[in-house]
Tab-separated table of C-alpha atoms in Angstrom:
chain	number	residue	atom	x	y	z
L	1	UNK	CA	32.342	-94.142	-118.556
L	2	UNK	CA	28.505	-94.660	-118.821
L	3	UNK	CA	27.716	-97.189	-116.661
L	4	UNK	CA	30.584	-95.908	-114.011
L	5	UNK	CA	28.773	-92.493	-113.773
L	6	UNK	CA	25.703	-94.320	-113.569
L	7	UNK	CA	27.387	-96.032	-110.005
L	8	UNK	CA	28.589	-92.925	-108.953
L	9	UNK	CA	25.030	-91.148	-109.105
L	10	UNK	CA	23.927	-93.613	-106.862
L	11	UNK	CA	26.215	-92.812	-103.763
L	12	UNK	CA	26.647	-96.014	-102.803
L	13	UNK	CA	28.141	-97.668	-99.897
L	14	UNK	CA	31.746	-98.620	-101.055
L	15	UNK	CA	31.522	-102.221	-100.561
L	16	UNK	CA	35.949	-102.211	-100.205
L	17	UNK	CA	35.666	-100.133	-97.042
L	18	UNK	CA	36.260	-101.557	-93.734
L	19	UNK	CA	33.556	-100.827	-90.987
L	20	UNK	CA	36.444	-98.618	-89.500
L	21	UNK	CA	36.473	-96.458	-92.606
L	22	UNK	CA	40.233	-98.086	-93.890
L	23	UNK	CA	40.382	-99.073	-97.475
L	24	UNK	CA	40.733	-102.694	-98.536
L	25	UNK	CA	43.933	-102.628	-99.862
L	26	UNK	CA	44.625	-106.443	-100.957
L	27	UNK	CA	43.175	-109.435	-101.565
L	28	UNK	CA	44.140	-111.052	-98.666
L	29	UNK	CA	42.305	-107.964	-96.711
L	30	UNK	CA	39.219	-109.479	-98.484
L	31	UNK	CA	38.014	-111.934	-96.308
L	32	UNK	CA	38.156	-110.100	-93.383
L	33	UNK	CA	35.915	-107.744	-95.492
L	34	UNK	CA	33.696	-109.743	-96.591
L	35	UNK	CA	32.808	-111.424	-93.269
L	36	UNK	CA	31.773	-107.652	-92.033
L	37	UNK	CA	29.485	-107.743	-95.039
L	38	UNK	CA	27.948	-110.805	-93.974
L	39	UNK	CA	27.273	-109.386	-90.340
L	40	UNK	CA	26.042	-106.050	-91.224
L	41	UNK	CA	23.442	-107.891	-93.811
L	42	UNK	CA	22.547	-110.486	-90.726
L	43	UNK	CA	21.711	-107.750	-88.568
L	44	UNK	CA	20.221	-105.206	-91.047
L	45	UNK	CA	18.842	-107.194	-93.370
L	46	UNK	CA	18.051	-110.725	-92.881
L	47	UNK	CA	18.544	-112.063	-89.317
L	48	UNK	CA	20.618	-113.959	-87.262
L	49	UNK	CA	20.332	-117.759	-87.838
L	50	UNK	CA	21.702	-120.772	-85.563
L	51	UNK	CA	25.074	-122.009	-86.024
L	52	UNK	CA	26.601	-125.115	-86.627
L	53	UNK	CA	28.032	-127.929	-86.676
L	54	UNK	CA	24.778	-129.893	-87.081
L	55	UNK	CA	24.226	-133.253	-86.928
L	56	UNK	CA	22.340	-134.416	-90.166
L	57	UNK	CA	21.305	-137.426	-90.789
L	58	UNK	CA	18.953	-139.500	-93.792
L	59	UNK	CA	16.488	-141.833	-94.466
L	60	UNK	CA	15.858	-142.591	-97.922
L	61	UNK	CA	12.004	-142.905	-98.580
L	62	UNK	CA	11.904	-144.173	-102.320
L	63	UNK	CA	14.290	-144.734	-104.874
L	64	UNK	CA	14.369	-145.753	-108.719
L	65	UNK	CA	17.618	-146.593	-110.056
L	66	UNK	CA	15.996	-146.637	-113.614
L	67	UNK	CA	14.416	-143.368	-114.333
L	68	UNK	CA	14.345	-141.007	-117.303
L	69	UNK	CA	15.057	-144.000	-119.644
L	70	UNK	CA	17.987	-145.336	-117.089
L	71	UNK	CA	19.890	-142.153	-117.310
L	72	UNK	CA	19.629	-141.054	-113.659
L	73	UNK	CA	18.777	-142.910	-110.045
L	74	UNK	CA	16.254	-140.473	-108.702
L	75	UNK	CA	16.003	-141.020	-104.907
L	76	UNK	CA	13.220	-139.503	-102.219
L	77	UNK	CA	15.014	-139.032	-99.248
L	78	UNK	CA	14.190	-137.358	-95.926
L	79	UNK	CA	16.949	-134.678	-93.890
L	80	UNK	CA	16.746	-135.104	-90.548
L	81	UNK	CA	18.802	-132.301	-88.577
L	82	UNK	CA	18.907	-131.806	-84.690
L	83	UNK	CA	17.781	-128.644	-83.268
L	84	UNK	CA	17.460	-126.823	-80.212
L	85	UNK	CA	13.798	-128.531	-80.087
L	86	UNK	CA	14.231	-132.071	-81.226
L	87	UNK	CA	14.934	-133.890	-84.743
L	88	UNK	CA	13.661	-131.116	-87.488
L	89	UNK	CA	12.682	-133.601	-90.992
L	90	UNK	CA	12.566	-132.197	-94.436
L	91	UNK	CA	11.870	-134.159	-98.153
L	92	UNK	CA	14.481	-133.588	-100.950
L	93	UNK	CA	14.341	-135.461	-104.158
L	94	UNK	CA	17.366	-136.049	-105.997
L	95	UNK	CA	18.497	-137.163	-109.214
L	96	UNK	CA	21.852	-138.704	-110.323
L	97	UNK	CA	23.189	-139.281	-113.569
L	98	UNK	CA	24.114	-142.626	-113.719
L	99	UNK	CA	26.036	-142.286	-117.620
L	100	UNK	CA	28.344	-139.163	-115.664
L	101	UNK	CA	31.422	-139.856	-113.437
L	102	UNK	CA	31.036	-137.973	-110.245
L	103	UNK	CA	28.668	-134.802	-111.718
L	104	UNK	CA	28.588	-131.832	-110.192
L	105	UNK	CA	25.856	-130.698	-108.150
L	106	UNK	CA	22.884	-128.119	-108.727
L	107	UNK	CA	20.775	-128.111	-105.462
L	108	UNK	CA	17.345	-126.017	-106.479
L	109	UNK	CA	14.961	-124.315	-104.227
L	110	UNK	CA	11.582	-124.613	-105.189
L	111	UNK	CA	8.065	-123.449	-104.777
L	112	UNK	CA	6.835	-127.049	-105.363
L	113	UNK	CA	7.405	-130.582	-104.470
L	114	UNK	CA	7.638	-131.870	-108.214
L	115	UNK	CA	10.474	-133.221	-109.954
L	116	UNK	CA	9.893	-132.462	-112.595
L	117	UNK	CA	8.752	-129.126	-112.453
L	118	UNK	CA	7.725	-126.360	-114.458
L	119	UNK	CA	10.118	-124.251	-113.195
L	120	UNK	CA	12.689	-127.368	-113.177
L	121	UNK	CA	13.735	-128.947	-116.495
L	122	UNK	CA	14.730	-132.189	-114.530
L	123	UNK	CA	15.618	-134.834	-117.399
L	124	UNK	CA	17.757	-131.527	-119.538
L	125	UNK	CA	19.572	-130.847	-116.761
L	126	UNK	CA	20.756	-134.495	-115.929
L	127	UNK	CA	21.237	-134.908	-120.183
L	128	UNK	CA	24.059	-131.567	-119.521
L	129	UNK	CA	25.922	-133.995	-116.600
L	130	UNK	CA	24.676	-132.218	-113.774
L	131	UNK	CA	23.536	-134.102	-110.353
L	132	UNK	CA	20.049	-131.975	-109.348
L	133	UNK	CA	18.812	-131.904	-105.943
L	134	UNK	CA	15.651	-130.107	-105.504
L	135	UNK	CA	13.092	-129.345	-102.431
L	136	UNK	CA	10.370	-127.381	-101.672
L	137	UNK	CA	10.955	-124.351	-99.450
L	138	UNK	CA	7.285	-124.479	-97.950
L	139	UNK	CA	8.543	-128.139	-96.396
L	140	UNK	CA	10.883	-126.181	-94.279
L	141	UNK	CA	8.748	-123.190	-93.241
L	142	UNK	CA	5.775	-122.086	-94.528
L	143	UNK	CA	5.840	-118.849	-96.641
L	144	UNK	CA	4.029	-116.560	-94.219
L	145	UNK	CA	4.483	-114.750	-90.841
L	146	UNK	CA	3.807	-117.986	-88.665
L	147	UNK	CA	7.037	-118.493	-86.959
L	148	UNK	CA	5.672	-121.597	-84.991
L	149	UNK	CA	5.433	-123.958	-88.074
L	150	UNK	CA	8.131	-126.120	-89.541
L	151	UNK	CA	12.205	-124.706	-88.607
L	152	UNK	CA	10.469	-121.497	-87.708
L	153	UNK	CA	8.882	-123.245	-84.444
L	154	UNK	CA	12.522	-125.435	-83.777
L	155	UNK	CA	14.688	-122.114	-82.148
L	156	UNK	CA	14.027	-119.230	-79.652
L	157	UNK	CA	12.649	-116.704	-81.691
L	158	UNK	CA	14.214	-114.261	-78.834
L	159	UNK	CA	17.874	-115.850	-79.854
L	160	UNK	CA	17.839	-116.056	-83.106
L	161	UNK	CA	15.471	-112.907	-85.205
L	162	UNK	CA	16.131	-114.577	-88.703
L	163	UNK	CA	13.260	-113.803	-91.205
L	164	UNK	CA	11.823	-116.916	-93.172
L	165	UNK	CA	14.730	-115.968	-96.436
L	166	UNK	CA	17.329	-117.053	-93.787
L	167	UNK	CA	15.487	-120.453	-92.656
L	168	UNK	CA	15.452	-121.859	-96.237
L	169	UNK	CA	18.823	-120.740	-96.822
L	170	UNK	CA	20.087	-122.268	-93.639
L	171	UNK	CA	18.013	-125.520	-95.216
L	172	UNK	CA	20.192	-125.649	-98.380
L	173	UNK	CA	22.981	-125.930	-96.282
L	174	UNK	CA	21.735	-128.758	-94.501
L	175	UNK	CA	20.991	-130.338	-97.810
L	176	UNK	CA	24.618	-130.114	-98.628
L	177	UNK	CA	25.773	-131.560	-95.242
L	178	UNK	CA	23.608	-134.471	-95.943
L	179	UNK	CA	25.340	-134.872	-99.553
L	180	UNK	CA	28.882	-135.017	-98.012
L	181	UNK	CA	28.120	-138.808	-97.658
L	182	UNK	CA	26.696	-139.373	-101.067
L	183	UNK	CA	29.265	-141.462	-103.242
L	184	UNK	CA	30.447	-139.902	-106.789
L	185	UNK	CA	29.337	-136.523	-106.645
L	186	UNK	CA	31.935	-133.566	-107.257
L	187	UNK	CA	31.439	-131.788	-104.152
L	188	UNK	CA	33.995	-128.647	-105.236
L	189	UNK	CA	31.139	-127.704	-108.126
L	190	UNK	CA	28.323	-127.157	-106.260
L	191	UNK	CA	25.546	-124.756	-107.067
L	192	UNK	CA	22.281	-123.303	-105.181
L	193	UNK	CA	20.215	-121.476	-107.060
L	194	UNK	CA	16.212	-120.418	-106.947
L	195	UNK	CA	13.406	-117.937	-108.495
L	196	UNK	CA	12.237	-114.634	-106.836
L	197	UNK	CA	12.391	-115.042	-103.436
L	198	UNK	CA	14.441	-118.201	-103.381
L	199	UNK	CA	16.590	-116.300	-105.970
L	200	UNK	CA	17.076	-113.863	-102.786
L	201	UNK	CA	17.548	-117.567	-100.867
L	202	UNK	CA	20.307	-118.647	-102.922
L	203	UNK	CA	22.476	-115.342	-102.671
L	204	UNK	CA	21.817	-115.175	-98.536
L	205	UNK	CA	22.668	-119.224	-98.257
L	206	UNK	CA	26.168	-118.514	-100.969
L	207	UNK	CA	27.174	-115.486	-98.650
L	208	UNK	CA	27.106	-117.497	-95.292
L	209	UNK	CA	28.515	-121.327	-97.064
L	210	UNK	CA	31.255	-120.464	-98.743
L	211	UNK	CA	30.940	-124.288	-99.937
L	212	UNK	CA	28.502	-123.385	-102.752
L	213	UNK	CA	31.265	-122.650	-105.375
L	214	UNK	CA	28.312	-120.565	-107.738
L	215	UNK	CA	25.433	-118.838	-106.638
L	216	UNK	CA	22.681	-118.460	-109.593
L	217	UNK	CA	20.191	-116.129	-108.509
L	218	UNK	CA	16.791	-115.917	-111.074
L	219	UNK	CA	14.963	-112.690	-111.158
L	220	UNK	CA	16.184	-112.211	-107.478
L	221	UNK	CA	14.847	-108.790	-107.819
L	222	UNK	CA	14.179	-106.144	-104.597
L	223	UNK	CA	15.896	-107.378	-101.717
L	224	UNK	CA	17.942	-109.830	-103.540
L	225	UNK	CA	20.407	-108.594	-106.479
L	226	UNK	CA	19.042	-105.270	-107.209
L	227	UNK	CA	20.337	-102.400	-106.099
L	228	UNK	CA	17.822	-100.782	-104.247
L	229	UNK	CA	18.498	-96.510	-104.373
L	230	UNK	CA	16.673	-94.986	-107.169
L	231	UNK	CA	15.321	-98.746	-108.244
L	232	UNK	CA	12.214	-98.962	-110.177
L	233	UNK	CA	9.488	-101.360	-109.195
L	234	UNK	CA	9.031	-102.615	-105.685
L	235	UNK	CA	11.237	-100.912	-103.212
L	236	UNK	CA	11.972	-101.360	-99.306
L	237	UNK	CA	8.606	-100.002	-98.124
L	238	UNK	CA	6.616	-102.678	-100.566
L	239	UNK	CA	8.530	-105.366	-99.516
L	240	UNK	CA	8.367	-104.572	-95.835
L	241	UNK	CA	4.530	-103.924	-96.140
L	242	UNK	CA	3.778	-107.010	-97.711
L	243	UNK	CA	5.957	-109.830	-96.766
L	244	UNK	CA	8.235	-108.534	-93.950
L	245	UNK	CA	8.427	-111.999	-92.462
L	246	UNK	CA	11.067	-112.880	-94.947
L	247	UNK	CA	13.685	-110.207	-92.936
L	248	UNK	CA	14.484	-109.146	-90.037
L	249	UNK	CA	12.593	-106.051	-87.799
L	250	UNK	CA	15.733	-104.180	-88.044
L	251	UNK	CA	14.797	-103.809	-92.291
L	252	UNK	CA	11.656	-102.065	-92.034
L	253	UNK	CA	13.676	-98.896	-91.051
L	254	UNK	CA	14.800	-98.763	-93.911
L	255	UNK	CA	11.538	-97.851	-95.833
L	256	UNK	CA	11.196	-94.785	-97.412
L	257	UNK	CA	14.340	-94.446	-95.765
L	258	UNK	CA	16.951	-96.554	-98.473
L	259	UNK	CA	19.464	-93.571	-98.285
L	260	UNK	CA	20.582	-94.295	-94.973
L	261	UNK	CA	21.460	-98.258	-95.440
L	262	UNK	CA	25.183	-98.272	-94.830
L	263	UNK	CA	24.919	-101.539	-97.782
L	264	UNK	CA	23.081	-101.852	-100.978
L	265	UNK	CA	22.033	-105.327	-102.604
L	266	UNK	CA	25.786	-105.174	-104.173
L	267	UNK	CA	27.093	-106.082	-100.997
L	268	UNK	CA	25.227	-109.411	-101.076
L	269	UNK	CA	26.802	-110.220	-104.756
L	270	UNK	CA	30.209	-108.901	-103.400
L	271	UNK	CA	29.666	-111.456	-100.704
L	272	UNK	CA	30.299	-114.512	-103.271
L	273	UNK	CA	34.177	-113.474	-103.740
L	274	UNK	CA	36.007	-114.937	-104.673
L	275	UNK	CA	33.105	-117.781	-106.316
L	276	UNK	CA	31.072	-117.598	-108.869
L	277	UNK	CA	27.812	-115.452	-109.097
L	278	UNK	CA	25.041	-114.858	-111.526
L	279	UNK	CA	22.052	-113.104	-112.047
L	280	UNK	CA	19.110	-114.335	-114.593
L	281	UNK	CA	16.895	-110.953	-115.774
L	282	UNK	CA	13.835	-110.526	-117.363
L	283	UNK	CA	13.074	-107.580	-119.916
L	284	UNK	CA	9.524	-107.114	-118.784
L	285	UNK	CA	10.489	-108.022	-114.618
L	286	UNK	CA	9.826	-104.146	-113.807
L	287	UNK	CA	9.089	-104.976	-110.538
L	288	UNK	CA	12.640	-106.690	-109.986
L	289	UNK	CA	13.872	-104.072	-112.231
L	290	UNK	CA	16.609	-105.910	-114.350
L	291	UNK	CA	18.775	-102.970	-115.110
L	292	UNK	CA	19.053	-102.412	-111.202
L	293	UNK	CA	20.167	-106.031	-110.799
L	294	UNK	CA	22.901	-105.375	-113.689
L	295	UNK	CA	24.211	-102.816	-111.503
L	296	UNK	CA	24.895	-104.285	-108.772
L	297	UNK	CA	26.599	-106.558	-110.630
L	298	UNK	CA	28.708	-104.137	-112.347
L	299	UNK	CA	29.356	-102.170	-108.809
L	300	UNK	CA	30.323	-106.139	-106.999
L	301	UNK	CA	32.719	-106.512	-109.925
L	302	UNK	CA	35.269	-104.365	-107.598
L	303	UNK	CA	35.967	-106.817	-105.623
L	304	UNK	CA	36.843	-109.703	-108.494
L	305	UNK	CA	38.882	-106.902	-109.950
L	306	UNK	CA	40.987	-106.462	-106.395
L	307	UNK	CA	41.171	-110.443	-106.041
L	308	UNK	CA	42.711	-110.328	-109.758
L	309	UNK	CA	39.686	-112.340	-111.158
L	310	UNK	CA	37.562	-111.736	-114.350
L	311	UNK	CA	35.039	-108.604	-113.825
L	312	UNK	CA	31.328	-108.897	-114.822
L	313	UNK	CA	32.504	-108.654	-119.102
L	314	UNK	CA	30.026	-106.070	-120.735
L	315	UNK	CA	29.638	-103.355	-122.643
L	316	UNK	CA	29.909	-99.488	-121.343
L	317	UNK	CA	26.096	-99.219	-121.704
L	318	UNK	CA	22.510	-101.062	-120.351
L	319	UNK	CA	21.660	-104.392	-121.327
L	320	UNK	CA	19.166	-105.366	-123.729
L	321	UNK	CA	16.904	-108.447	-124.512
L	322	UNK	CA	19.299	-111.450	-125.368
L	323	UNK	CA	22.719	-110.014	-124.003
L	324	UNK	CA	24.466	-113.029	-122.169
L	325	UNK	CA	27.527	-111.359	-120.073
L	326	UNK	CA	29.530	-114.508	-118.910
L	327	UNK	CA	33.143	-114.460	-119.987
L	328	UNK	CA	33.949	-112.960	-116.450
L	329	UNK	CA	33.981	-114.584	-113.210
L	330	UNK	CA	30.455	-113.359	-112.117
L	331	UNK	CA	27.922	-113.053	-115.032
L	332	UNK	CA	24.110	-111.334	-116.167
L	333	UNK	CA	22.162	-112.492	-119.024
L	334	UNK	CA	19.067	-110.861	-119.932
L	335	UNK	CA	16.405	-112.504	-121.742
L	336	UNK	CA	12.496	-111.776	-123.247
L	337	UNK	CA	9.830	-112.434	-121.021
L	338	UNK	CA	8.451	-111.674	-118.153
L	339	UNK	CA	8.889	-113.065	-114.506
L	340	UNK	CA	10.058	-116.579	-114.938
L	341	UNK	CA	12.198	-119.381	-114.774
L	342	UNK	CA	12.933	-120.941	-117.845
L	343	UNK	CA	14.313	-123.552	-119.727
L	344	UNK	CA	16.549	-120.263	-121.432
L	345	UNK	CA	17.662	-119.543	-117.717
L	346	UNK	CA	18.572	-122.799	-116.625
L	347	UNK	CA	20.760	-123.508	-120.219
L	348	UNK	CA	22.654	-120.264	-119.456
L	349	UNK	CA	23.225	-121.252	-115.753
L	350	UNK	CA	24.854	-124.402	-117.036
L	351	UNK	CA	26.831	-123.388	-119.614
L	352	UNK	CA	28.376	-120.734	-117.228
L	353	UNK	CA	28.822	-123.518	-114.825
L	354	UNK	CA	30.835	-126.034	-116.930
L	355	UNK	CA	32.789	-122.628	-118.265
L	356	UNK	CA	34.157	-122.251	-114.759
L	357	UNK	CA	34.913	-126.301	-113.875
């Protein structure tokens, strides 16, 4: 009962309640559930963003059918998508396993252009059989309050209020539009995943595409996974004060003010049922706070309970350095280290992922 009285302390939002204060009471309730999640967090939290269907197209740039030794086709290809304001164009490397009959797909959101990367173990991925698409989210928009440059400048910042989290989430998706018409790629094991903010990326782009079957969110933090009441670390009013370009106005209410939120971060996570979810945490990541990030996870697991699926599968007490949780159907590790996305993160994310194909 440790960790449940730990929930309850919290008062949190019950994430199985319908906006008209009924109960959830089935899984095929859910979805219907879910999608109010998804509209409260657009308007609260994140921002509105355009809808499709959108017309994508490609133009491949460069490509080398013989890289890392001949074990993958890396190819530099640009997205083109039409907007409201004319043809938007974005760069996406991506890298193939040529020795793997139709992989499945990790698309990764980076902070960089590099393949590899330092925060992108390109050549171990492809050696697990994974197909790894990566771009970097400063190509889309830049990462500051300028909502003229890149997608920010494409749409009527009076229609659509989204904050720059929900422009390179809405640019994953594109990426997977584009991959529709890429030969040999299992397209029903697809993953997004990303570090810090693009960890907060990743969650927002699984809760609107229910295409991305797992969601891998690294040291996603404040705003992201964590739940935010009585965290530790940065908080609403931090966030807001710094980088408040990343959300919606309708967020910066909520500083010094997190009591009244009618949803906590385990909404988001709750918002990948009935996929797969999973959160990478760092011992020393006070800022994110890793033991609020755990749970939120343990609070989502509600909802894969209700839907009959594997809860997050851990012990009645906090995680410590080195715990992996990921027998269930959404899963936690928590490693040494500080703020980071390593090599340790990316192995767990895979094994996870070939658990679940």
């Amino acid at each position: 009962m440790f960790l449940t009285n730990k929930i309850n302390k919290l008062n949190l939002p019950d994430i199985l309640t319908f906006n008209d204060g009924s109960k959830v009471q089935s899984p095929e309730q859910w979805e219907k559930r879910r999608l109010e999640i998804v509209e409260l967090l657009t308007r609260e939290e994140y921002g509105n963003s355009p809808q499709g269907p959108f017309k994508v197209m490609s133009e491949v740039k460069a490509c080398n059918k013989y890289e890392y030794a001949g074990k993958a086709e890396t190819a530099e290809v640009n997205i083109k998508v039409d907007t409201d304001n004319g043809v938007f164009t974005f760069p996406i490397i991506q890298n193939i396993p040529t020795k793997v009959k139709n992989p499945p797909v990790i698309i990764h959101i980076n902070f960089r252009p590099a393949s590899p990367d330092y925060y992108m173990p390109t050549e171990e991925i492809i050696d697990n059989g994974f197909a790894l698409v990566s771009f970097c989210y400063n190509d889309v928009t830049m990462d500051n309050k300028d909502f003229t440059n890149g997608i920010a400048g494409m749409y009527d910042r009076s229609k659509y209020n989204w904050g720059k989290i929900a422009m390179w989430a809405w640019a994953v998706s594109r990426v997977l539009d584009y991959l529709q018409i890429v030969p040999g790629l299992d397209l029903n094991n697809v993953a997004v995943t990303g570090h810090s903010r693009l960890g907060k990326t990743s969650l927002w782009c699984g809760a609107n595409d229910t295409r991305f079957k797992f969601v891998f969110a690294n040291n996603s933090g404040c705003s992201g996974d964590a739940i935010t009441r009585e965290k530790t670390g940065e908080r609403v009013k931090q966030i807001t004060n710094a980088i408040g370009y990343w959300f919606c106005d309708n967020y910066y209410k909520y500083a010094d003010n997190e009591a009244s939120m009618p949803f906590d971060q385990h909404f988001l996570v709750a918002a990948m049922a009935p996929r797969h979810v999973y959160c990478g945490a760092a011992i020393e990541d006070t800022w994110a706070d890793p033991y609020s990030q755990f749970l939120s996870y343990y609070a989502a697991s509600d909802v894969y309970k209700l839907l009959g699926l594997k809860k997050l599968s851990c012990e009645d007490r906090l995680p410590e350095p080195d715990d992996t949780y990921a027998a269930g159907d959404l899963g936690y590790h928590l490693r040494s280290g500080a703020h980071y996305y390593s090599r340790y993160d990316w192995n767990r994310y895979m094994e996870f992922m070939r658990s679940k194909i």
